[in-house]
């Protein structure tokens, strides 16, 4: 038992009462199975992975991050999105893994590529060329050793507008803020509570129809990770061993989106404004979050964090 005013056991340098005291209390309540309030959220330990599954998720995440490192130099003005899809597909297969998007609910490509006003689920195409001034999200999901991991990054192509740059910075920072909000035994709602006010203060909006998700042997597992404030999220408790994605989709205009009626996939902003997104797969740990899809290269280069002046812990 750490004394309230003593330094926290986690090494943060903060006082225990300002750091892990409340989560330790929640944990103790959970462990004792106390029926404190019948309406209080119960920890959902059944959704935590076993140590062996966590190792599998780590290995999958490392490959998924390496795939992002591999494709990054090819994402330039002049390239056709179908070509990026081909490179991503071949690199994945060559390493003995499976692109999770291919065939998922009938999706016909090995990744999603979403430009400008496309929010998510953009379909790579031989008819779509990336040009100077675009912002382009590449979303990669890999099945490696039976485990899914999922990450995405928005690339700024050449001379983008101030508005586009600001949006991408806000989206990158929104992801970091979401990751930093994760604490074991806290309600899932802490993510949206941290992300949405920040994004709104920056004059942007959080897409509500698409969310992060639990992830593991299946692509989208229980539960949905809202990036906006939603009371439902307070009913789920984050437990060590859970693996999930955080992937706020941020619009420069309003949050509403529409799905392309012809292809059934491409999601666009309703008002035609720009949209940007960054995504990582994370593991809830005893002290916070471990980012499974972040490679040493990305960490040292601070690639998606350049804009933010902040680094992962
Ligand atoms: N990777 C997306 C996500 O972050 C889902 C893509 S589903 C697909 O959840 F079918 F479009 F590939
Ligand atoms: Co994704
Ligand atoms: Co995802």
Short mmCIF file of C-alpha atoms and ligand atoms in Angstrom, two decimals:
data_model
loop_
_atom_site.label_atom_id
_atom_site.label_comp_id
_atom_site.label_asym_id
_atom_site.label_seq_id
_atom_site.Cartn_x
_atom_site.Cartn_y
_atom_site.Cartn_z
CA UNK A 1 0.00 0.00 0.00
CA UNK A 2 1.45 3.34 -1.00
CA UNK A 3 0.74 6.24 1.34
CA UNK A 4 -1.47 8.93 -0.23
CA UNK A 5 1.19 11.64 -0.28
CA UNK A 6 4.13 9.35 -1.10
CA UNK A 7 5.49 9.19 -4.67
CA UNK A 8 3.40 6.84 -6.82
CA UNK A 9 4.67 3.27 -7.24
CA UNK A 10 4.58 3.62 -11.03
CA UNK A 11 7.56 5.98 -11.05
CA UNK A 12 5.68 8.94 -12.57
CA UNK A 13 7.10 11.25 -9.89
CA UNK A 14 3.55 12.33 -9.02
CA UNK A 15 2.00 11.86 -5.58
CA UNK A 16 0.17 8.54 -5.25
CA UNK A 17 -3.16 10.28 -4.60
CA UNK A 18 -2.78 12.27 -7.86
CA UNK A 19 -1.70 9.24 -9.87
CA UNK A 20 -2.70 5.58 -9.34
CA UNK A 21 -4.69 5.79 -6.12
CA UNK A 22 -8.10 5.89 -7.75
CA UNK A 23 -7.31 3.14 -10.27
CA UNK A 24 -5.88 0.93 -7.50
CA UNK A 25 -9.08 1.43 -5.53
CA UNK A 26 -11.16 0.51 -8.57
CA UNK A 27 -8.99 -2.56 -9.04
CA UNK A 28 -9.42 -3.65 -5.45
CA UNK A 29 -13.17 -3.23 -5.70
CA UNK A 30 -13.14 -5.28 -8.87
CA UNK A 31 -10.99 -8.03 -7.35
CA UNK A 32 -13.15 -8.32 -4.25
CA UNK A 33 -16.19 -8.63 -6.48
CA UNK A 34 -17.95 -6.12 -4.27
CA UNK A 35 -21.46 -5.35 -5.41
CA UNK A 36 -21.05 -1.67 -4.61
CA UNK A 37 -23.80 -0.31 -6.83
CA UNK A 38 -25.77 -2.63 -9.03
CA UNK A 39 -25.61 -0.06 -11.84
CA UNK A 40 -21.85 0.44 -11.55
CA UNK A 41 -19.88 -0.79 -14.55
CA UNK A 42 -18.22 -4.17 -14.06
CA UNK A 43 -14.68 -4.77 -15.26
CA UNK A 44 -14.85 -6.84 -18.44
CA UNK A 45 -11.90 -9.12 -17.77
CA UNK A 46 -13.26 -11.71 -20.16
CA UNK A 47 -12.18 -9.39 -22.98
CA UNK A 48 -8.55 -9.36 -21.83
CA UNK A 49 -6.03 -11.39 -23.82
CA UNK A 50 -3.88 -14.14 -22.30
CA UNK A 51 -0.10 -13.60 -22.09
CA UNK A 52 0.38 -15.86 -25.14
CA UNK A 53 -2.21 -13.90 -27.12
CA UNK A 54 -0.54 -10.63 -26.08
CA UNK A 55 2.79 -11.91 -27.44
CA UNK A 56 1.02 -12.74 -30.71
CA UNK A 57 -0.48 -9.23 -30.83
CA UNK A 58 2.97 -7.69 -30.20
CA UNK A 59 4.49 -9.65 -33.08
CA UNK A 60 1.63 -8.79 -35.41
CA UNK A 61 1.80 -5.11 -34.42
CA UNK A 62 5.51 -4.93 -35.09
CA UNK A 63 4.99 -6.25 -38.61
CA UNK A 64 2.07 -3.88 -39.18
CA UNK A 65 4.26 -0.93 -38.15
CA UNK A 66 7.08 -2.15 -40.39
CA UNK A 67 4.65 -2.30 -43.29
CA UNK A 68 3.89 1.39 -42.67
CA UNK A 69 7.63 2.11 -42.59
CA UNK A 70 7.98 0.22 -45.89
CA UNK A 71 5.23 2.08 -47.75
CA UNK A 72 6.01 5.58 -46.44
CA UNK A 73 8.64 6.53 -49.07
CA UNK A 74 6.30 5.51 -51.93
CA UNK A 75 3.52 7.88 -50.88
CA UNK A 76 4.31 10.81 -53.18
CA UNK A 77 2.70 12.99 -55.82
CA UNK A 78 2.33 11.03 -59.07
CA UNK A 79 1.72 7.60 -57.58
CA UNK A 80 -1.52 5.79 -58.34
CA UNK A 81 -3.31 4.40 -55.28
CA UNK A 82 -3.67 0.95 -56.89
CA UNK A 83 0.15 0.79 -57.07
CA UNK A 84 0.43 1.47 -53.32
CA UNK A 85 -2.15 -1.25 -52.75
CA UNK A 86 -0.08 -3.68 -54.83
CA UNK A 87 3.12 -2.88 -52.91
CA UNK A 88 1.32 -3.29 -49.56
CA UNK A 89 -0.22 -6.58 -50.66
CA UNK A 90 3.04 -8.02 -51.96
CA UNK A 91 5.13 -7.00 -48.94
CA UNK A 92 2.55 -8.55 -46.59
CA UNK A 93 2.29 -11.83 -48.50
CA UNK A 94 6.06 -12.07 -49.01
CA UNK A 95 6.45 -12.05 -45.22
CA UNK A 96 3.89 -14.84 -44.84
CA UNK A 97 1.07 -12.65 -43.55
CA UNK A 98 -2.43 -11.78 -44.71
CA UNK A 99 -3.89 -8.34 -45.56
CA UNK A 100 -7.02 -8.32 -43.41
CA UNK A 101 -8.96 -5.88 -45.61
CA UNK A 102 -8.88 -8.16 -48.67
CA UNK A 103 -12.22 -9.95 -48.78
CA UNK A 104 -13.41 -8.40 -45.50
CA UNK A 105 -17.19 -8.02 -45.94
CA UNK A 106 -16.53 -8.07 -49.68
CA UNK A 107 -13.84 -5.33 -49.71
CA UNK A 108 -11.70 -5.99 -52.78
CA UNK A 109 -8.36 -4.38 -51.91
CA UNK A 110 -5.59 -5.01 -49.36
CA UNK A 111 -5.73 -1.61 -47.63
CA UNK A 112 -7.83 1.56 -47.48
CA UNK A 113 -6.57 4.79 -49.03
CA UNK A 114 -8.62 7.88 -48.22
CA UNK A 115 -7.82 11.26 -49.83
CA UNK A 116 -8.92 14.76 -48.85
CA UNK A 117 -12.67 14.70 -48.11
CA UNK A 118 -12.68 10.88 -47.88
CA UNK A 119 -12.99 10.01 -44.19
CA UNK A 120 -12.25 6.28 -44.37
CA UNK A 121 -12.67 3.08 -46.42
CA UNK A 122 -11.34 4.67 -49.63
CA UNK A 123 -10.81 1.94 -52.25
CA UNK A 124 -7.42 1.97 -54.00
CA UNK A 125 -7.93 2.42 -57.74
CA UNK A 126 -5.88 2.50 -60.95
CA UNK A 127 -7.79 5.70 -61.80
CA UNK A 128 -6.76 7.62 -58.70
CA UNK A 129 -3.47 9.49 -58.76
CA UNK A 130 -2.07 11.30 -55.73
CA UNK A 131 -1.28 14.93 -56.52
CA UNK A 132 0.53 17.81 -54.86
CA UNK A 133 -1.62 19.37 -52.13
CA UNK A 134 -3.46 16.16 -51.20
CA UNK A 135 -3.77 14.73 -47.71
CA UNK A 136 -3.86 10.94 -47.95
CA UNK A 137 -4.63 8.42 -45.23
CA UNK A 138 -3.30 4.89 -45.61
CA UNK A 139 -4.95 2.37 -43.32
CA UNK A 140 -3.23 -0.99 -42.95
CA UNK A 141 -4.58 -4.06 -41.20
CA UNK A 142 -2.54 -7.25 -41.03
CA UNK A 143 -3.29 -10.78 -39.85
CA UNK A 144 0.01 -12.21 -38.62
CA UNK A 145 0.16 -15.47 -36.66
CA UNK A 146 -3.64 -15.34 -36.45
CA UNK A 147 -3.71 -11.88 -34.81
CA UNK A 148 -5.02 -8.66 -36.37
CA UNK A 149 -3.33 -5.31 -35.88
CA UNK A 150 -4.42 -2.07 -37.47
CA UNK A 151 -2.75 1.31 -37.96
CA UNK A 152 -3.10 4.32 -40.21
CA UNK A 153 -1.29 7.51 -41.01
CA UNK A 154 -2.19 10.65 -42.96
CA UNK A 155 0.46 11.89 -45.40
CA UNK A 156 0.78 15.52 -46.49
CA UNK A 157 1.71 15.61 -50.17
CA UNK A 158 3.88 18.56 -51.19
CA UNK A 159 2.48 22.01 -50.56
CA UNK A 160 -0.74 21.54 -48.66
CA UNK A 161 -2.93 24.38 -47.43
CA UNK A 162 -2.59 25.75 -43.91
CA UNK A 163 -6.02 24.33 -43.16
CA UNK A 164 -4.97 20.83 -44.24
CA UNK A 165 -1.76 20.96 -42.22
CA UNK A 166 -3.59 22.13 -39.13
CA UNK A 167 -6.17 19.37 -39.54
CA UNK A 168 -3.48 16.68 -39.81
CA UNK A 169 -1.72 18.06 -36.74
CA UNK A 170 -4.97 18.01 -34.77
CA UNK A 171 -5.68 14.42 -35.90
CA UNK A 172 -2.17 13.27 -34.88
CA UNK A 173 -2.45 14.98 -31.54
CA UNK A 174 -5.96 13.59 -31.01
CA UNK A 175 -4.54 10.08 -31.30
CA UNK A 176 -1.79 10.83 -28.79
CA UNK A 177 -4.25 12.41 -26.37
CA UNK A 178 -6.49 9.35 -26.72
CA UNK A 179 -3.60 6.98 -26.01
CA UNK A 180 -2.46 9.05 -23.04
CA UNK A 181 -5.97 8.92 -21.56
CA UNK A 182 -5.92 5.11 -21.31
CA UNK A 183 -5.61 3.86 -17.73
CA UNK A 184 -6.40 0.41 -16.41
CA UNK A 185 -9.70 0.21 -14.52
CA UNK A 186 -10.90 3.52 -15.94
CA UNK A 187 -14.07 3.63 -18.03
CA UNK A 188 -13.58 3.44 -21.79
CA UNK A 189 -15.25 6.87 -21.95
CA UNK A 190 -12.03 8.56 -20.79
CA UNK A 191 -10.79 8.41 -24.40
CA UNK A 192 -13.63 10.44 -25.91
CA UNK A 193 -13.65 12.77 -22.92
CA UNK A 194 -10.02 13.63 -23.63
CA UNK A 195 -10.20 13.72 -27.44
CA UNK A 196 -13.41 15.59 -28.28
CA UNK A 197 -12.93 18.82 -26.27
CA UNK A 198 -9.39 19.17 -27.63
CA UNK A 199 -10.54 18.71 -31.24
CA UNK A 200 -13.43 21.14 -30.84
CA UNK A 201 -11.17 23.78 -29.28
CA UNK A 202 -9.05 23.52 -32.43
CA UNK A 203 -12.12 24.28 -34.56
CA UNK A 204 -12.41 20.75 -35.96
CA UNK A 205 -14.90 17.94 -35.33
CA UNK A 206 -14.84 14.26 -34.37
CA UNK A 207 -16.63 11.80 -36.68
CA UNK A 208 -19.22 9.89 -34.66
CA UNK A 209 -20.37 7.11 -36.99
CA UNK A 210 -17.00 5.34 -37.14
CA UNK A 211 -15.07 4.29 -34.10
CA UNK A 212 -12.06 2.37 -32.87
CA UNK A 213 -12.64 -1.23 -31.84
CA UNK A 214 -11.47 -4.19 -29.86
CA UNK A 215 -9.10 -6.27 -31.98
CA UNK A 216 -7.43 -9.69 -31.83
CA UNK A 217 -8.20 -12.94 -33.58
CA UNK A 218 -10.99 -10.96 -35.23
CA UNK A 219 -10.76 -7.60 -37.03
CA UNK A 220 -13.52 -5.83 -35.12
CA UNK A 221 -14.12 -7.29 -31.67
CA UNK A 222 -16.33 -6.16 -28.81
CA UNK A 223 -16.29 -3.09 -28.04
CA UNK A 224 -16.54 0.15 -30.04
CA UNK A 225 -14.09 2.87 -29.02
CA UNK A 226 -15.88 6.22 -29.31
CA UNK A 227 -13.69 9.26 -29.85
CA UNK A 228 -16.50 11.64 -28.90
CA UNK A 229 -18.24 11.88 -25.54
CA UNK A 230 -20.78 9.08 -25.26
CA UNK A 231 -22.35 7.93 -21.98
CA UNK A 232 -22.49 4.32 -23.21
CA UNK A 233 -18.68 4.21 -23.08
CA UNK A 234 -18.74 4.62 -19.32
CA UNK A 235 -20.30 1.18 -18.96
CA UNK A 236 -17.13 -0.56 -20.10
CA UNK A 237 -14.04 -0.73 -17.90
CA UNK A 238 -10.57 -0.88 -19.42
CA UNK A 239 -8.70 -3.91 -18.05
CA UNK A 240 -5.03 -4.81 -18.44
CA UNK A 241 -4.66 -7.23 -21.36
CA UNK A 242 -7.37 -5.67 -23.53
CA UNK A 243 -6.26 -4.80 -27.06
CA UNK A 244 -8.06 -2.10 -29.02
CA UNK A 245 -7.58 0.55 -31.65
CA UNK A 246 -7.71 4.30 -31.20
CA UNK A 247 -8.34 6.02 -34.51
CA UNK A 248 -10.09 9.39 -34.31
CA UNK A 249 -11.37 10.59 -37.69
CA UNK A 250 -11.21 14.39 -37.61
CA UNK A 251 -13.01 16.72 -40.03
CA UNK A 252 -12.09 20.33 -40.71
CA UNK A 253 -15.82 21.11 -41.02
CA UNK A 254 -18.81 19.31 -39.55
CA UNK A 255 -18.68 15.71 -38.26
CA UNK A 256 -21.44 14.23 -40.42
CA UNK A 257 -20.45 11.76 -43.15
CA UNK A 258 -22.06 9.97 -46.09
CA UNK A 259 -21.28 6.65 -47.76
CA UNK A 260 -20.87 6.43 -51.53
CA UNK A 261 -24.03 4.87 -52.93
CA UNK A 262 -22.31 3.34 -55.94
CA UNK A 263 -19.39 1.52 -54.30
CA UNK A 264 -20.99 1.09 -50.86
CA UNK A 265 -17.66 1.77 -49.10
CA UNK A 266 -16.15 5.23 -49.61
CA UNK A 267 -17.10 7.46 -46.66
CA UNK A 268 -16.93 11.23 -47.30
CA UNK A 269 -17.56 14.31 -45.20
CA UNK A 270 -21.11 15.50 -45.85
CA UNK A 271 -20.05 19.14 -46.18
CA UNK A 272 -17.09 18.41 -48.47
CA UNK A 273 -14.55 19.51 -45.84
CA UNK A 274 -11.23 17.71 -45.36
CA UNK A 275 -10.74 14.70 -43.08
CA UNK A 276 -7.60 13.26 -41.47
CA UNK A 277 -6.87 10.27 -39.26
CA UNK A 278 -4.10 8.44 -37.42
CA UNK A 279 -4.57 5.01 -35.87
CA UNK A 280 -2.68 2.68 -33.58
CA UNK A 281 -3.45 -0.66 -31.98
CA UNK A 282 -2.79 -0.55 -28.25
CA UNK A 283 -2.60 -2.90 -25.28
CA UNK A 284 -4.00 -1.78 -21.93
CA UNK A 285 -1.25 -2.39 -19.36
CA UNK A 286 -1.01 -2.16 -15.56
CA UNK A 287 0.11 1.45 -15.87
CA UNK A 288 -1.42 2.81 -19.10
CA UNK A 289 -1.09 1.82 -22.75
CA UNK A 290 1.52 0.05 -24.86
CA UNK A 291 1.43 1.01 -28.54
CA UNK A 292 1.70 -2.27 -30.45
CA UNK A 293 1.97 -0.83 -33.97
CA UNK A 294 4.78 1.64 -33.30
CA UNK A 295 8.19 0.56 -34.65
CA UNK A 296 11.55 1.68 -33.22
CA UNK A 297 12.07 3.62 -36.47
CA UNK A 298 8.84 5.54 -36.00
CA UNK A 299 9.59 6.14 -32.35
CA UNK A 300 13.04 7.59 -32.95
CA UNK A 301 12.01 9.64 -35.98
CA UNK A 302 8.88 10.88 -34.19
CA UNK A 303 7.31 10.59 -37.61
CA UNK A 304 3.68 11.16 -36.91
CA UNK A 305 4.48 13.29 -33.92
CA UNK A 306 6.65 15.84 -35.70
CA UNK A 307 3.84 18.31 -35.72
CA UNK A 308 2.98 17.88 -32.09
CA UNK A 309 6.23 18.44 -30.23
CA UNK A 310 5.28 15.52 -28.02
CA UNK A 311 6.53 11.97 -27.85
CA UNK A 312 5.17 8.61 -26.79
CA UNK A 313 6.26 7.65 -23.30
N1 LIG B 1 -8.93 -0.53 -41.09
C1 LIG B 1 -10.26 -0.03 -40.87
C2 LIG B 1 -10.38 0.21 -39.39
O1 LIG B 1 -9.57 0.92 -38.86
C3 LIG B 1 -11.32 -0.94 -41.38
C4 LIG B 1 -11.26 -1.19 -42.82
S1 LIG B 1 -12.46 -2.33 -43.26
C5 LIG B 1 -12.26 -2.50 -44.91
O2 LIG B 1 -11.20 -0.33 -38.68
F1 LIG B 1 -12.99 -3.49 -45.24
F2 LIG B 1 -12.60 -1.40 -45.51
F3 LIG B 1 -11.01 -2.77 -45.19
CO1 LIG B 2 -7.60 0.81 -39.63
CO1 LIG B 3 -9.31 0.12 -36.93
#
